[in-house]
XYZ file of C-alpha atoms in Angstrom:
89
model
C -1.542 -10.262 13.021
C 0.776 -7.844 11.473
C -1.759 -5.709 9.556
C -5.087 -4.020 9.887
C -7.365 -4.014 6.870
C -9.976 -1.240 6.278
C -12.317 -1.534 3.303
C -12.989 1.935 1.790
C -15.828 3.345 -0.300
C -14.320 2.704 -3.633
C -14.407 -0.908 -4.806
C -11.179 -2.719 -4.465
C -9.451 0.184 -2.512
C -8.285 -1.134 0.927
C -6.308 0.767 3.632
C -3.705 -1.675 4.979
C -1.741 -0.543 7.915
C 1.340 -2.373 9.069
C 1.961 -2.879 12.789
C 5.611 -2.170 13.668
C 7.549 -3.543 16.527
C 10.213 -1.276 18.125
C 12.413 -1.185 20.999
C 15.805 0.544 21.863
C 17.495 -1.219 18.914
C 15.125 0.078 16.217
C 11.993 -1.297 14.552
C 10.817 -4.026 12.436
C 7.713 -4.296 10.232
C 6.379 -6.434 7.476
C 5.281 -4.598 4.344
C 3.622 -7.636 2.776
C 2.671 -11.108 3.944
C 0.771 -13.131 1.392
C -0.993 -15.332 3.996
C -2.614 -12.353 5.673
C -3.458 -10.566 2.389
C -5.216 -13.787 1.280
C -7.168 -14.104 4.382
C -8.657 -10.648 3.695
C -9.569 -11.554 0.240
C -6.534 -9.847 -1.467
C -5.455 -12.275 -4.008
C -2.963 -10.450 -6.103
C 0.596 -10.989 -7.599
C 2.951 -8.178 -7.077
C 5.275 -8.239 -10.029
C 7.120 -4.754 -9.501
C 8.438 -3.039 -6.376
C 9.324 0.664 -6.565
C 10.691 3.155 -4.157
C 10.709 6.901 -4.656
C 11.758 9.967 -2.637
C 9.857 13.324 -3.013
C 10.459 16.574 -1.370
C 7.651 18.376 0.495
C 5.049 19.737 -2.010
C 5.691 17.366 -4.886
C 2.670 16.202 -6.810
C 2.990 13.044 -8.676
C 0.741 12.230 -11.594
C -2.388 10.020 -11.627
C -2.081 6.616 -13.277
C -4.822 4.723 -14.898
C -4.560 1.124 -15.912
C -7.192 -1.235 -17.234
C -6.958 -4.895 -18.316
C -4.993 -6.573 -19.544
C -2.344 -4.291 -18.044
C -4.149 -3.393 -14.774
C -1.921 -3.302 -11.688
C -2.374 -3.629 -7.954
C -0.530 -1.065 -5.974
C 0.856 -1.167 -2.297
C 1.953 2.253 -1.190
C 4.066 2.712 1.942
C 5.227 5.967 3.645
C 8.729 5.203 5.066
C 8.899 8.680 6.659
C 6.476 11.495 6.787
C 3.089 11.238 5.188
C 1.392 10.559 1.857
C -1.753 11.986 0.600
C -2.791 9.343 -1.784
C -5.974 9.658 -4.031
C -8.016 6.789 -5.561
C -10.521 7.773 -8.286
C -13.468 5.590 -9.163
C -13.792 5.801 -12.970
């Protein structure tokens, strides 16, 4: 298994942690694997993939989407850390 899945207090918010494999050559990790996500009840279709870089202290805006334009989001920290907030409205 390449991921650990933790259900959080807000409905449909799941902490997914990828397990990376490293040695003297570097590291490898999977950021998404449909079969594992489906096995944990995550049946979504990702239609857009974004990367951004922010310097320390940057605050990015909240985004709210509702049907028919609701989106699932998969957030990954490539380096450093992220303080990501989910709001149950």
